[in-house]
Short mmCIF file of C-alpha atoms and ligand atoms in Angstrom, two decimals:
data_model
loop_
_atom_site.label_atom_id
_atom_site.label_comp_id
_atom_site.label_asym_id
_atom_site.label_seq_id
_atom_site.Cartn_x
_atom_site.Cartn_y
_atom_site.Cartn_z
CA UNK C 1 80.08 116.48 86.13
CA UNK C 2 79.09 120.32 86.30
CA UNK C 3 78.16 121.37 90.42
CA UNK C 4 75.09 124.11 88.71
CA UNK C 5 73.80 123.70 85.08
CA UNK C 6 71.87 126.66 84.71
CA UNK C 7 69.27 126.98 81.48
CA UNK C 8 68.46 130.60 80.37
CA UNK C 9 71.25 133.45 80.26
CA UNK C 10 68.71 136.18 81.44
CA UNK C 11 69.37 138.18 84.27
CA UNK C 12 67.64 135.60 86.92
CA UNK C 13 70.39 132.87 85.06
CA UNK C 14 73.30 134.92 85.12
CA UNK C 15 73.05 136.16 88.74
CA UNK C 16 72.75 132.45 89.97
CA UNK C 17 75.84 131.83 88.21
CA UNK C 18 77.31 134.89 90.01
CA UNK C 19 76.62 133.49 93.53
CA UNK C 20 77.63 129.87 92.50
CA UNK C 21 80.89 130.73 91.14
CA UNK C 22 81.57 132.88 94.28
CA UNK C 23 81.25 129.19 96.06
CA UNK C 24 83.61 127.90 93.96
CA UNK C 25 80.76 125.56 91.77
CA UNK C 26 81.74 124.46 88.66
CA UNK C 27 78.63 126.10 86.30
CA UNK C 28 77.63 126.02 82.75
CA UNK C 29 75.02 128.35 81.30
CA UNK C 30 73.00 126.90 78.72
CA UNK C 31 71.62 129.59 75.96
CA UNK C 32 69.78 128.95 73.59
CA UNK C 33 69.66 132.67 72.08
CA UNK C 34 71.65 135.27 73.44
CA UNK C 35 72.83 136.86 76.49
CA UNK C 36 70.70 139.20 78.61
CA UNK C 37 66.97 137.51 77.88
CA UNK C 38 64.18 140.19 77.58
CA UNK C 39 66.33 142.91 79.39
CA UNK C 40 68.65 143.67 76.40
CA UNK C 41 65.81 145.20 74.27
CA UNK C 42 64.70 147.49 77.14
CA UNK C 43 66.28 150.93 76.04
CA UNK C 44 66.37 152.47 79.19
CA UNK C 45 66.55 150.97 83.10
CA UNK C 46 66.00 153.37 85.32
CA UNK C 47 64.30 151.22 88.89
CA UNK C 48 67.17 149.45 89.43
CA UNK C 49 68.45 150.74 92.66
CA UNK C 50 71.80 151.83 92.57
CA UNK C 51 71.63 152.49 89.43
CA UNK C 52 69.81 156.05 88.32
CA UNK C 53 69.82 154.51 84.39
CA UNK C 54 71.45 152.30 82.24
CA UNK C 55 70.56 150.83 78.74
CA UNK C 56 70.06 147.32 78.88
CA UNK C 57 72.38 146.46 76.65
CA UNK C 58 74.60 147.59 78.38
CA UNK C 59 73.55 145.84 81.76
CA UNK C 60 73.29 142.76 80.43
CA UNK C 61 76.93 142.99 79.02
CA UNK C 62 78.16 144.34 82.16
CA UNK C 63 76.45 140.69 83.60
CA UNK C 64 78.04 138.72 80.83
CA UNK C 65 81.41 139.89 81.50
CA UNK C 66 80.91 139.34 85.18
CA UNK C 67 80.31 135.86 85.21
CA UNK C 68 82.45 135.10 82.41
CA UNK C 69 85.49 136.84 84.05
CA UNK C 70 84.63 134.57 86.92
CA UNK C 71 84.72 131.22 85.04
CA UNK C 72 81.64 130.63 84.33
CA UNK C 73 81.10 128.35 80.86
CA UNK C 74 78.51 129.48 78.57
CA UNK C 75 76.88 126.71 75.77
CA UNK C 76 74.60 128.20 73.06
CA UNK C 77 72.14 124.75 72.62
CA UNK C 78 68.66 124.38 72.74
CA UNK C 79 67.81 122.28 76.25
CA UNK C 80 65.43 119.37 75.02
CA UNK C 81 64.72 117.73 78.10
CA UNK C 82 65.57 117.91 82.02
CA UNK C 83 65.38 114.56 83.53
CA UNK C 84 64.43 113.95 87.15
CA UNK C 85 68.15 112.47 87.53
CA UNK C 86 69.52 116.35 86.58
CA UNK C 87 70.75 114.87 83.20
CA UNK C 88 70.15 117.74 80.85
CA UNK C 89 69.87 117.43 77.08
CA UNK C 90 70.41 119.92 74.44
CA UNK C 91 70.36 119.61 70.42
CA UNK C 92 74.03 119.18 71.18
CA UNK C 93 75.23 116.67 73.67
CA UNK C 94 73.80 115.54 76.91
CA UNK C 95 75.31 117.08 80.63
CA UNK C 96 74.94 115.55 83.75
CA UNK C 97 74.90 117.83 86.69
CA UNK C 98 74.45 118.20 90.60
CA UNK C 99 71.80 120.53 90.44
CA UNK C 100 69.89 122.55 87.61
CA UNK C 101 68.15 125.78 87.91
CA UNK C 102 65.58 126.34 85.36
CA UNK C 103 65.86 130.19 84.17
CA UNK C 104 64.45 130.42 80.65
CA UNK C 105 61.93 133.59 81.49
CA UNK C 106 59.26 134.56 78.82
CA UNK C 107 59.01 135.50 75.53
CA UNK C 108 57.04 137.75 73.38
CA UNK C 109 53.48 137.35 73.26
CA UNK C 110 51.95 136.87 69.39
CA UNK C 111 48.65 138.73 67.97
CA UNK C 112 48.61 135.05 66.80
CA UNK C 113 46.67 137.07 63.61
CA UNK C 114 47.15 136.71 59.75
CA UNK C 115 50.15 138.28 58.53
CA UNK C 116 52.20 138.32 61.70
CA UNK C 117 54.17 135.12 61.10
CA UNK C 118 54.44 135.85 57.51
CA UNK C 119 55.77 139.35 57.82
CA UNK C 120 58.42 138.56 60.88
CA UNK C 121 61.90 140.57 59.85
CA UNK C 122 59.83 142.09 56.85
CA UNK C 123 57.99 145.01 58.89
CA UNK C 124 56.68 143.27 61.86
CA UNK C 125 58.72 143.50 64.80
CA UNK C 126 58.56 142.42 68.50
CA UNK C 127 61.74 144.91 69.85
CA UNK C 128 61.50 148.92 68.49
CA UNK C 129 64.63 149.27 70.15
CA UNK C 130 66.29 146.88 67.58
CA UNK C 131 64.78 147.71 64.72
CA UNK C 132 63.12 151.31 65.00
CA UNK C 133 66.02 153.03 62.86
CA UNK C 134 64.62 151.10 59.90
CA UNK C 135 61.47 153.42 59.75
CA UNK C 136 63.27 156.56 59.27
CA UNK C 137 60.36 159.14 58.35
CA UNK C 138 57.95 156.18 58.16
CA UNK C 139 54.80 155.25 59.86
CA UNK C 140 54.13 152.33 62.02
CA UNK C 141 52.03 151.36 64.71
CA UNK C 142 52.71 150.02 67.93
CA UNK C 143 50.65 147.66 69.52
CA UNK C 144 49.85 147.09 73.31
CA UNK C 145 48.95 148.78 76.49
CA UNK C 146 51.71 148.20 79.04
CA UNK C 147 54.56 150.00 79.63
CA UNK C 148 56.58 148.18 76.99
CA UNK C 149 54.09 149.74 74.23
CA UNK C 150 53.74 153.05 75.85
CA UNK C 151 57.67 153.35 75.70
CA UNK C 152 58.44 151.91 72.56
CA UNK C 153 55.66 154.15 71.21
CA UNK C 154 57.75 157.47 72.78
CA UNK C 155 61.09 156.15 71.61
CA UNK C 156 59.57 155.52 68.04
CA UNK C 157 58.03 159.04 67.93
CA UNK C 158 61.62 160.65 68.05
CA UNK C 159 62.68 158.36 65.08
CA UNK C 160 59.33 158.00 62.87
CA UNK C 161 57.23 160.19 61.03
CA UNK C 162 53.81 158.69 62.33
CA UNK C 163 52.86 156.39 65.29
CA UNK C 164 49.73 155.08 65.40
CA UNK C 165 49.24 153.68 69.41
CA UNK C 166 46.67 150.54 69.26
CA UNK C 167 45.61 149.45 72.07
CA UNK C 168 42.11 146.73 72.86
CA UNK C 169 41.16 149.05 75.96
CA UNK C 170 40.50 152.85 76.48
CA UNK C 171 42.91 152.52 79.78
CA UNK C 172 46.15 151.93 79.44
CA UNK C 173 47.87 149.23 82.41
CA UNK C 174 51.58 151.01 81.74
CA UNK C 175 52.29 153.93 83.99
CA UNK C 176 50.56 157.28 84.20
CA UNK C 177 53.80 159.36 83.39
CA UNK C 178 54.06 157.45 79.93
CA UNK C 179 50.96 158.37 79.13
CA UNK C 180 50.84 161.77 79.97
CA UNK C 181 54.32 162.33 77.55
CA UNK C 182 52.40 160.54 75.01
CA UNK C 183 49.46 162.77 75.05
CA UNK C 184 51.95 165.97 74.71
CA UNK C 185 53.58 164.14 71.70
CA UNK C 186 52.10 165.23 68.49
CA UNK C 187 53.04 162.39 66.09
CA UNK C 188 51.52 159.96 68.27
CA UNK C 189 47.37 159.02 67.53
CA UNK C 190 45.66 156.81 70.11
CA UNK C 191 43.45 154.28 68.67
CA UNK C 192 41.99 152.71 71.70
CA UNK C 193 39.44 150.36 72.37
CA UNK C 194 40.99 148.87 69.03
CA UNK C 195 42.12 145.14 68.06
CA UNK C 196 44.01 144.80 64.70
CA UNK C 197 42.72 141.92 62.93
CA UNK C 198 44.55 141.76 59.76
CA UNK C 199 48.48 142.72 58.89
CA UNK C 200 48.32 143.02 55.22
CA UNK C 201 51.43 143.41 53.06
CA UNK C 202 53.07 141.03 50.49
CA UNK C 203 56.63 141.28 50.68
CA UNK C 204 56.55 143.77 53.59
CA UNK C 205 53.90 145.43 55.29
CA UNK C 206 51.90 147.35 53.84
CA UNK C 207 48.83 147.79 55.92
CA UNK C 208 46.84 146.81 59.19
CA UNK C 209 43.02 146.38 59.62
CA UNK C 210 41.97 147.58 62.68
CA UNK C 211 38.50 146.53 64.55
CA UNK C 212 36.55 149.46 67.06
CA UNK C 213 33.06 148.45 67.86
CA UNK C 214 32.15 146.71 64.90
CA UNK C 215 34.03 149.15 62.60
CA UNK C 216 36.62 148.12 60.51
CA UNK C 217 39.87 150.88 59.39
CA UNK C 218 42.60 150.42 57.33
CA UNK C 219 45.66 152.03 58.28
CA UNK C 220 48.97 152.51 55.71
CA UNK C 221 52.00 151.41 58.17
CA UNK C 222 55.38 150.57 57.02
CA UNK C 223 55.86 148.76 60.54
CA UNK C 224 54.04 147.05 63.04
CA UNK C 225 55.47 146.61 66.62
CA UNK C 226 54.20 144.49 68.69
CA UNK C 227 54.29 145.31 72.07
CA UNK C 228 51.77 143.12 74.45
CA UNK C 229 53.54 140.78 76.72
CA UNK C 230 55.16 137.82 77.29
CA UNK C 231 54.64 134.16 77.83
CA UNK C 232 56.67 131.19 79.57
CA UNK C 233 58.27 128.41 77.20
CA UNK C 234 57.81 125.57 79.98
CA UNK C 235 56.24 123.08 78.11
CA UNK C 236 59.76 121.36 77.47
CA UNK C 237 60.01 120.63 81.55
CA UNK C 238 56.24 119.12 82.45
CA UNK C 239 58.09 115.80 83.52
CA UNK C 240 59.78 117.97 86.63
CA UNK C 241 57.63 120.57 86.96
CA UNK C 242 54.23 121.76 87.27
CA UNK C 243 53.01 124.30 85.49
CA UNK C 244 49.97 126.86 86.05
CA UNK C 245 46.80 127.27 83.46
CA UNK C 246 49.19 130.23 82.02
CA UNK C 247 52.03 127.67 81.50
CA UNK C 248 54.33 129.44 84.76
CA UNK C 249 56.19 127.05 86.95
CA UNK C 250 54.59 126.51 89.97
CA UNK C 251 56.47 126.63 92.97
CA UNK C 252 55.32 127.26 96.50
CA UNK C 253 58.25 128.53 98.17
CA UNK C 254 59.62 130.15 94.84
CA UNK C 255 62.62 128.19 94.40
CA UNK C 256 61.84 124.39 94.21
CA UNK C 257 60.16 122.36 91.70
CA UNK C 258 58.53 119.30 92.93
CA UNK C 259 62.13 117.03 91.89
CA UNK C 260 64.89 117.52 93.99
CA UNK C 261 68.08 119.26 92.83
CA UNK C 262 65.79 121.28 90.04
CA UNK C 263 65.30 124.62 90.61
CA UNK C 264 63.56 127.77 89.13
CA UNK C 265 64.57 131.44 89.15
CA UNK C 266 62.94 134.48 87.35
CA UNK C 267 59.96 135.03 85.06
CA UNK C 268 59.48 131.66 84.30
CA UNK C 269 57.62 130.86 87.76
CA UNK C 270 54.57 131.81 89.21
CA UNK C 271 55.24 135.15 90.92
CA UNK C 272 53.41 138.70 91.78
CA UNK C 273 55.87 140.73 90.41
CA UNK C 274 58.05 140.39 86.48
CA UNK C 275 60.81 142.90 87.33
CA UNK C 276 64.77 142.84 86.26
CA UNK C 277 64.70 143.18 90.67
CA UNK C 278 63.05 140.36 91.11
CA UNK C 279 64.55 138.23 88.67
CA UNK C 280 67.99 139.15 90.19
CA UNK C 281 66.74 138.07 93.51
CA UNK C 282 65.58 135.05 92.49
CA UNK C 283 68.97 133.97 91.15
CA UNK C 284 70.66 134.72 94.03
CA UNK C 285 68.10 132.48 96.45
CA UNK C 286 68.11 129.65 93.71
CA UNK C 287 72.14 129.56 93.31
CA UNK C 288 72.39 129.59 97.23
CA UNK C 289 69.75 127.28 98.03
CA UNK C 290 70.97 124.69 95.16
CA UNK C 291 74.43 124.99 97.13
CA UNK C 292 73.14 124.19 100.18
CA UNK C 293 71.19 121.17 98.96
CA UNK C 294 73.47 119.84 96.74
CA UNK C 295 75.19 118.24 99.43
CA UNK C 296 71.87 116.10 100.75
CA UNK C 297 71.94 114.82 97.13
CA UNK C 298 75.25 113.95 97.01
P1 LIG X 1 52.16 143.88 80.10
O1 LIG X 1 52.33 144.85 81.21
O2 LIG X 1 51.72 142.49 80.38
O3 LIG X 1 51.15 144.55 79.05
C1 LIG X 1 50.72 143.84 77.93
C2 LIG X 1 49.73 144.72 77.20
O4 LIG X 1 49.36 144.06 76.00
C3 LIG X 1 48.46 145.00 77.99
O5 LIG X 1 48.09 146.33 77.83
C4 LIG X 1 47.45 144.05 77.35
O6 LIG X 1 46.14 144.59 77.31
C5 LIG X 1 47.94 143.95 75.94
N1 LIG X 1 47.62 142.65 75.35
C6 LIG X 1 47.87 141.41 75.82
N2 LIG X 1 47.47 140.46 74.97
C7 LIG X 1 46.94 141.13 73.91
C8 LIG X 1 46.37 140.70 72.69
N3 LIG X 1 46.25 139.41 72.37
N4 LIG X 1 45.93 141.65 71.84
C9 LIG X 1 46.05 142.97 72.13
N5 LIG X 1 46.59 143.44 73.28
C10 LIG X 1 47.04 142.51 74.15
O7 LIG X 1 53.52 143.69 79.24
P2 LIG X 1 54.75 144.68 79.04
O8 LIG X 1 54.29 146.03 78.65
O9 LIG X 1 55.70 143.97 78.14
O10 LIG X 1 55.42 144.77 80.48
C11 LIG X 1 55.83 143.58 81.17
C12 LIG X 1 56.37 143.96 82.56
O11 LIG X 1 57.59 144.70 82.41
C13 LIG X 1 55.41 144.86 83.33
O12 LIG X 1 55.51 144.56 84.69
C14 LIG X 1 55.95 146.24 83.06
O13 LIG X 1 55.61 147.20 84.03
C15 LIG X 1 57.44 145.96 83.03
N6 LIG X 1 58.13 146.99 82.23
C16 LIG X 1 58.64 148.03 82.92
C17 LIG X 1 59.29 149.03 82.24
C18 LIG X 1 59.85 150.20 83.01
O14 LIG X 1 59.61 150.25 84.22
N7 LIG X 1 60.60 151.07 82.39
C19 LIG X 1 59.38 149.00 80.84
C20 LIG X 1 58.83 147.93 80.16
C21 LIG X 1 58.18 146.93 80.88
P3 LIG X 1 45.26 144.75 78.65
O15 LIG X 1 45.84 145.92 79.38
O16 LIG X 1 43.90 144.97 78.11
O17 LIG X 1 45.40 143.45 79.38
#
């Protein structure tokens, strides 16, 4: 019997591992990916305080180590099903715990367009960090308005020969200081108030077709990047949880669900505010609050 099963090694995951094994819990991290969750792609940090930057690679490693070095066990399995008795099933075996905190964040957002599924690993990408060096001298296009798009688009620029920035809106929502570099970057073109509708490409991409007021443009790209949010994977947990029209956890306090002994922590719930603070924050409230609890439900 584990004291914490915790589902999702993000940040939100890992730090309520961190505060459980400081009270001596016996946890297990369940992963169904990788360490680190969306943080690991992000190629710089630099509002964390404490810390003035850090790749996060490298902060999500630095996490990994900690709780590992502090006993924590770490399962890569696909969780299946929570049941309101805190017995968790994976593709793998079946766990039975104390308490579970629910930490599986977000995921990238699709175009959900023609082409995008099909050309996945073959010039469409959701992570320019990862895979920008493969468009040496190349052109892509990066697609999305937040700051995610605005900095993959700068961080491409340096490797790339062409960017192309797409974006549905002539206002971008990601911060004013991205977009003022971008404008003094000369291998960057805005194509705003755009939508692509098309990737086009056989084996690989070949091309995009872009919408703007009625007209329709090819563009030549070697890559596409996709760059325009994320989305909760709840659906899995509707038996403990409810969930809002966007699929988020609900959770009026920000820690419980509506079944005892099942928590949530990070960008999987309802919340004001996606951050790599927040998500730490809510680790540490979940872990401590599951502690507290557990013993009523002993
Ligand atoms: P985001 O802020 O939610 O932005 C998503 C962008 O994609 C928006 O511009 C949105 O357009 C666009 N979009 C959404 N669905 C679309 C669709 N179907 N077709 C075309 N465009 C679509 O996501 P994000 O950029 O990944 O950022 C997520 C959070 O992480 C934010 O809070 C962000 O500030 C934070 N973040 C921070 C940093 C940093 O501080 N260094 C870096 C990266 C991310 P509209 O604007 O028209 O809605």
């Amino acid at each position: 019997m584990w004291d914490i099963i915790i589902v999702g090694a993000g940040p939100a995951g890992m730090t309520a591992a961190l505060y459980a094994l400081r009270a001596n819990k016996k946890v297990l991290i369940i992963e169904a990916k990788t360490y680190g969750g969306q943080i690991i792609n992000a190629s710089s940090i630099e509002n964390y305080p404490g810390i003035e930057s850090i790749s996060g690679f490298d902060y999500a490693t630095s996490l990994y180590n900690q709780v590992i070095n502090k006993g924590a066990e770490i399962k890569y399995e696909t969780v299946i099903h929570v049941d309101e008795d805190r017995v968790v099933t994976t593709d793998k075996g079946k766990y039975q715990t104390k308490s579970v905190i629910l930490a599986t964040g977000a995921e990238n957002r699709k175009l959900r367009i023609e082409g995008e599924n099909e050309l996945v690993g073959r010039g469409v990408s959701y992570c320019a960090t990862c895979d920008g060096n493969f468009y040496k001298g190349k052109d892509v296009c990066v697609v999305g308005g937040g700051n995610t798009a605005l900095e993959d688009a700068i961080y491409l620029s340096n490797i790339v020969n062409k960017v192309y920035l797409i974006h549905r809106r002539s206002e971008f929502r990601g911060d004013e200081k991205y977009v003022e570099e971008i404008n003094n970057i000369n291998n960057i073109e805005l194509v705003l108030d755009s939508i692509v509708e098309r990737i086009n490409g056989t084996d690989r991409v070949e091309s995009i077709l872009i919408k703007n007021l009625d007209n329709l443009r090819e563009i030549k790209v070697d890559g596409v990047f996709i760059a325009v949010g994320q989305e909760p994977k709840n659906e899995i947990f509707k038996n403990v949880v409810d969930l809002d029209d966007k699929g988020y956890i609900i959770s009026e306090d920000g820690v419980h669900t509506k079944v005892k002994g099942i928590y949530v922590a990070g960008d999987s719930r309802v919340k004001s505010l996606r951050q790599l603070t927040t998500a730490v924050s809510d680790g540490a409230i979940a872990a401590t609050t599951a502690i507290k609890e557990a013993k009523e439900i002993d």
